[in-house]
XYZ file of C-alpha atoms in Angstrom:
195
model
C 0.000 0.000 0.000
C 2.838 2.362 0.844
C 4.526 1.736 -2.526
C 1.255 2.406 -4.402
C 0.586 5.615 -2.429
C 4.132 6.876 -3.046
C 3.862 6.066 -6.768
C 0.618 8.042 -7.069
C 2.106 10.896 -5.055
C 5.192 11.107 -7.270
C 3.090 10.823 -10.442
C 0.568 13.508 -9.445
C 3.191 15.965 -8.168
C 5.141 15.723 -11.426
C 2.186 16.225 -13.808
C 2.328 20.036 -13.617
C 6.074 20.439 -14.168
C 6.130 17.860 -16.986
C 3.231 19.608 -18.769
C 4.895 23.000 -18.266
C 8.073 21.683 -19.915
C 6.068 20.801 -23.041
C 4.557 24.286 -23.410
C 6.515 26.671 -25.569
C 7.212 30.107 -24.160
C 4.481 32.492 -25.294
C 5.435 35.695 -27.085
C 6.182 38.591 -24.762
C 2.708 40.131 -24.865
C 1.316 42.262 -22.073
C -1.760 40.644 -20.505
C -3.757 43.857 -21.035
C -3.670 43.176 -24.801
C -6.363 40.536 -24.236
C -8.823 42.877 -22.515
C -11.411 44.703 -24.569
C -11.259 47.537 -22.041
C -9.177 48.343 -19.005
C -10.892 48.282 -15.651
C -9.626 51.016 -13.345
C -11.753 50.011 -10.361
C -10.145 48.134 -7.501
C -11.625 45.084 -5.851
C -12.494 45.172 -2.165
C -13.047 42.098 -0.025
C -15.594 43.254 2.530
C -15.376 41.438 5.869
C -17.353 38.261 6.333
C -19.796 37.826 9.192
C -20.958 34.945 11.320
C -24.315 35.104 9.504
C -22.672 34.865 6.083
C -20.621 31.838 7.156
C -23.727 30.175 8.595
C -25.467 30.765 5.248
C -22.497 29.302 3.338
C -22.596 26.262 5.644
C -26.300 25.804 5.008
C -25.515 25.516 1.276
C -22.727 22.948 1.784
C -23.349 19.336 0.897
C -23.385 16.992 3.820
C -20.745 14.280 3.575
C -19.343 11.685 5.917
C -16.011 11.371 4.082
C -13.136 12.680 6.163
C -10.554 15.156 4.955
C -6.863 15.002 5.860
C -7.748 16.589 9.227
C -10.224 13.728 9.889
C -13.182 16.157 9.856
C -16.159 15.522 7.616
C -18.629 18.167 6.519
C -21.252 16.347 8.669
C -19.221 17.068 11.814
C -18.587 20.667 10.745
C -22.256 21.330 9.989
C -23.335 19.928 13.366
C -20.799 21.960 15.339
C -20.491 25.153 13.246
C -22.320 27.498 15.683
C -19.417 27.136 18.120
C -16.847 27.981 15.418
C -18.475 30.953 13.657
C -16.875 33.761 15.648
C -13.225 32.555 15.533
C -13.663 31.290 11.972
C -14.986 34.640 10.712
C -11.948 36.291 12.357
C -9.531 33.858 10.642
C -11.217 34.301 7.251
C -11.201 38.095 7.596
C -7.495 38.032 8.510
C -6.830 35.855 5.464
C -8.738 38.184 3.125
C -7.036 41.272 4.613
C -3.507 39.900 4.344
C -3.863 37.670 1.284
C -2.350 34.822 3.272
C -4.156 31.485 3.460
C -3.367 29.494 6.617
C -1.145 26.501 5.825
C -3.639 24.043 7.365
C -6.273 25.199 4.848
C -3.979 24.356 1.915
C -3.487 20.678 2.702
C -5.651 18.420 0.551
C -6.375 14.722 0.744
C -5.689 13.406 -2.755
C -7.674 10.403 -3.922
C -6.855 8.767 -7.273
C -9.985 8.278 -9.391
C -9.794 5.528 -12.001
C -10.800 6.660 -15.506
C -10.455 3.785 -17.980
C -8.211 1.055 -19.466
C -5.310 -0.562 -17.588
C -5.682 -0.174 -13.816
C -1.909 -0.599 -13.391
C -1.105 2.487 -15.537
C -0.995 5.676 -13.423
C -1.947 7.731 -16.503
C -5.413 6.191 -16.229
C -6.150 7.966 -12.941
C -6.957 11.562 -12.138
C -6.378 13.192 -8.769
C -9.376 14.302 -6.721
C -8.394 16.919 -4.129
C -10.506 17.013 -0.992
C -9.790 20.233 0.887
C -10.522 20.822 4.577
C -14.076 22.019 5.295
C -12.794 25.303 6.724
C -10.937 26.122 3.517
C -14.175 25.577 1.566
C -15.755 28.351 3.663
C -12.878 30.709 2.838
C -13.109 29.714 -0.821
C -16.863 30.445 -0.954
C -16.430 33.844 0.742
C -13.673 34.862 -1.694
C -15.659 33.499 -4.658
C -18.698 35.568 -3.663
C -16.630 38.774 -3.516
C -14.765 38.051 -6.742
C -17.934 37.270 -8.700
C -19.624 40.379 -7.303
C -16.732 42.492 -8.624
C -16.609 40.754 -12.023
C -20.367 41.154 -12.503
C -20.483 44.734 -11.258
C -17.691 45.777 -13.623
C -19.031 43.660 -16.496
C -15.663 41.947 -16.960
C -16.734 38.410 -17.868
C -17.275 37.455 -21.495
C -21.008 37.275 -22.208
C -20.634 33.708 -23.534
C -19.131 32.452 -20.254
C -21.979 30.139 -19.278
C -20.560 27.917 -16.557
C -19.722 28.918 -12.969
C -22.008 31.956 -13.123
C -25.274 32.680 -11.401
C -28.302 32.544 -13.710
C -26.152 30.885 -16.394
C -25.795 27.236 -17.252
C -24.000 25.014 -19.727
C -27.360 24.120 -21.266
C -27.504 27.768 -22.442
C -24.275 27.161 -24.394
C -25.900 24.095 -25.957
C -28.995 26.124 -26.920
C -26.825 28.795 -28.507
C -24.948 26.150 -30.510
C -28.231 24.602 -31.709
C -29.496 28.070 -32.694
C -26.340 28.789 -34.711
C -26.500 25.419 -36.487
C -30.228 25.867 -37.233
C -29.613 29.336 -38.627
C -26.812 28.015 -40.853
C -29.056 25.182 -42.101
C -31.805 27.698 -42.920
C -29.270 29.695 -44.948
C -28.034 26.482 -46.650
C -24.579 26.972 -45.101
C -22.231 24.311 -43.787
C -21.314 24.264 -40.114
C -18.185 23.016 -38.405
C -17.747 22.542 -34.671
C -14.550 22.282 -32.675
C -15.070 21.195 -29.071
C -12.138 21.330 -26.686
C -12.232 19.725 -23.241
């Protein structure tokens, strides 16, 4: 078991660097070249509250699977009222300083089998299970980031996933509409789908 765990660990930790080595260096282009307009507004992470964290917890899925810290979301959800005050302080400190506590960065990695030979490590993908407390920080930061992106109209209007009131089925509907319109005009259509 130890040999298998170490093999997965070595394989998963080397995926990023090995992929990076295969990518050619992009031309020296300033990132602002890709923006249709420059946003001069700054983003502010307003402090979280005990009520906001309780609301985030109420939206969390209940799970009995333990993280690296041996806590499951079931245990957190049952005991959260006793943690709200110190947790809101920790999250506010993290958002103010930009520093995420080390304990919130440790993930339990579980290899998920995809297909083909079970003895080939390439046929597994890593599933990272973060501590429950880091999920609360993540949700608070996500809420503030999305609020800023929406308020400043920064996101591309065809960004369907990971947005409120948007869904991937809307992308599918748009694709069907474009194909139908091309058929009506007796045009050919070609689709390129990249995962």
